[in-house]
Amino acid sequence: MSELSLADAKKATRKAAREQVSKPAYYGPSSETSEPSLSDSTTEETEPADPGRVDHKSRRQTRLAHPSYDVQNLPKPLVECGCGSCPDACDPLYDDRTSFRNFYAQEECPLPQPMTLKRAREAYLVYQVSSYNSDDRTSALERTRVKHGKLLGAERDTFQQFEDVTQIFLSLRLSPIGRSGRWLEPVKLDNRLHDSWGNVRDVLDYHLRDYDSEYVAITATTVSAATPHRHVLVYVDDPDDEVAVEVAQAAVDSHVRNTDGAFAEDHPVEPGERDAGMVLHDPPRADEVSEDTWLYVLDQRGREAFPMTAATMQYVANQRPHWSLAPFCEDGKTGDPQSIKLEGGAIAWATPHNWLTSSRGFKM
């Protein structure tokens, strides 16, 4: 695609987005708890695995990654000077009017270090909004929008491919607090989720070996502490409703057993207890889908119609972290720059892992 055609495409996308900005089903994340007031220094209503009382001041002083982490694996705007002697221009937040430049602490400083979560949130917002408003760069929000239609379309295809779908819904969590009682670096938390995922997948493969199945896994962050956690949707061709909750229990047990910081008490597989594992023989469909979601699915998948998306898919797809940028990229700019959801977006940008993965047959 030429530079001109990319610019034209981006302008058209922005126009469509502005016309749909009043429809929260498009980009407004669904969450287990509402985001706490940003005037509060602590949060007492928290999601599973987060501490019962969150001290946001200390949490936001935690660095994205451990000092020993290779900062070359981080985006340049999320690395700052660690020697104390670099010129101000090395700071990615030195001048937000010239966000992308050829002079970064990651390359110039002898002791570069990951930013704190607080500064990373600020850099994430500055650089991603700059990308959105640029004609030659693509923002994380724009990539999320494109993938959204493909994601819903892939689910639609799976429902059509299988005779009768049973859905397994998993929520795999871990504590953001280490054994010392201190906040752990978000990149370390995401690495722990990633390292144990292969074991969970092997357990699912074993228990579903006699069935046709596909899966999609989406990593999101909690609204109480921006803690990474993984939601998994497994679609099983199960016309006789034979798949039982024991399959979900085995997968959750594998996660708890193989993930440092994951605990059984944060992963109940009991109805009505914010279940970490559920089996749905007749997956409920979302009550409604916004007009722009229909248009994006049709545009990306090239078909005339599709079944209503599952309520579980709507729930997890709306939690993808870069939706947090939407209020800052449309007319009006009504977003709160201190939002915990923006911190989740910064973490997603910082980590080396893909926060949206699927089986080969779940074609996005």
Tab-separated table of N, CA and C in Angstrom, residues 2 91 285 355:
chain	number	residue	atom	x	y	z
A	2	SER	N	0.604	2.201	-0.886
A	2	SER	CA	1.401	3.413	-0.958
A	2	SER	C	1.121	4.308	0.230
A	91	ASP	N	14.860	11.747	27.346
A	91	ASP	CA	13.623	11.321	27.995
A	91	ASP	C	12.501	11.269	26.960
A	285	ARG	N	-26.063	-15.981	23.627
A	285	ARG	CA	-25.624	-14.965	22.664
A	285	ARG	C	-25.779	-13.574	23.271
A	355	TRP	N	-1.040	-10.997	22.831
A	355	TRP	CA	-2.157	-11.088	23.772
A	355	TRP	C	-3.438	-11.579	23.097
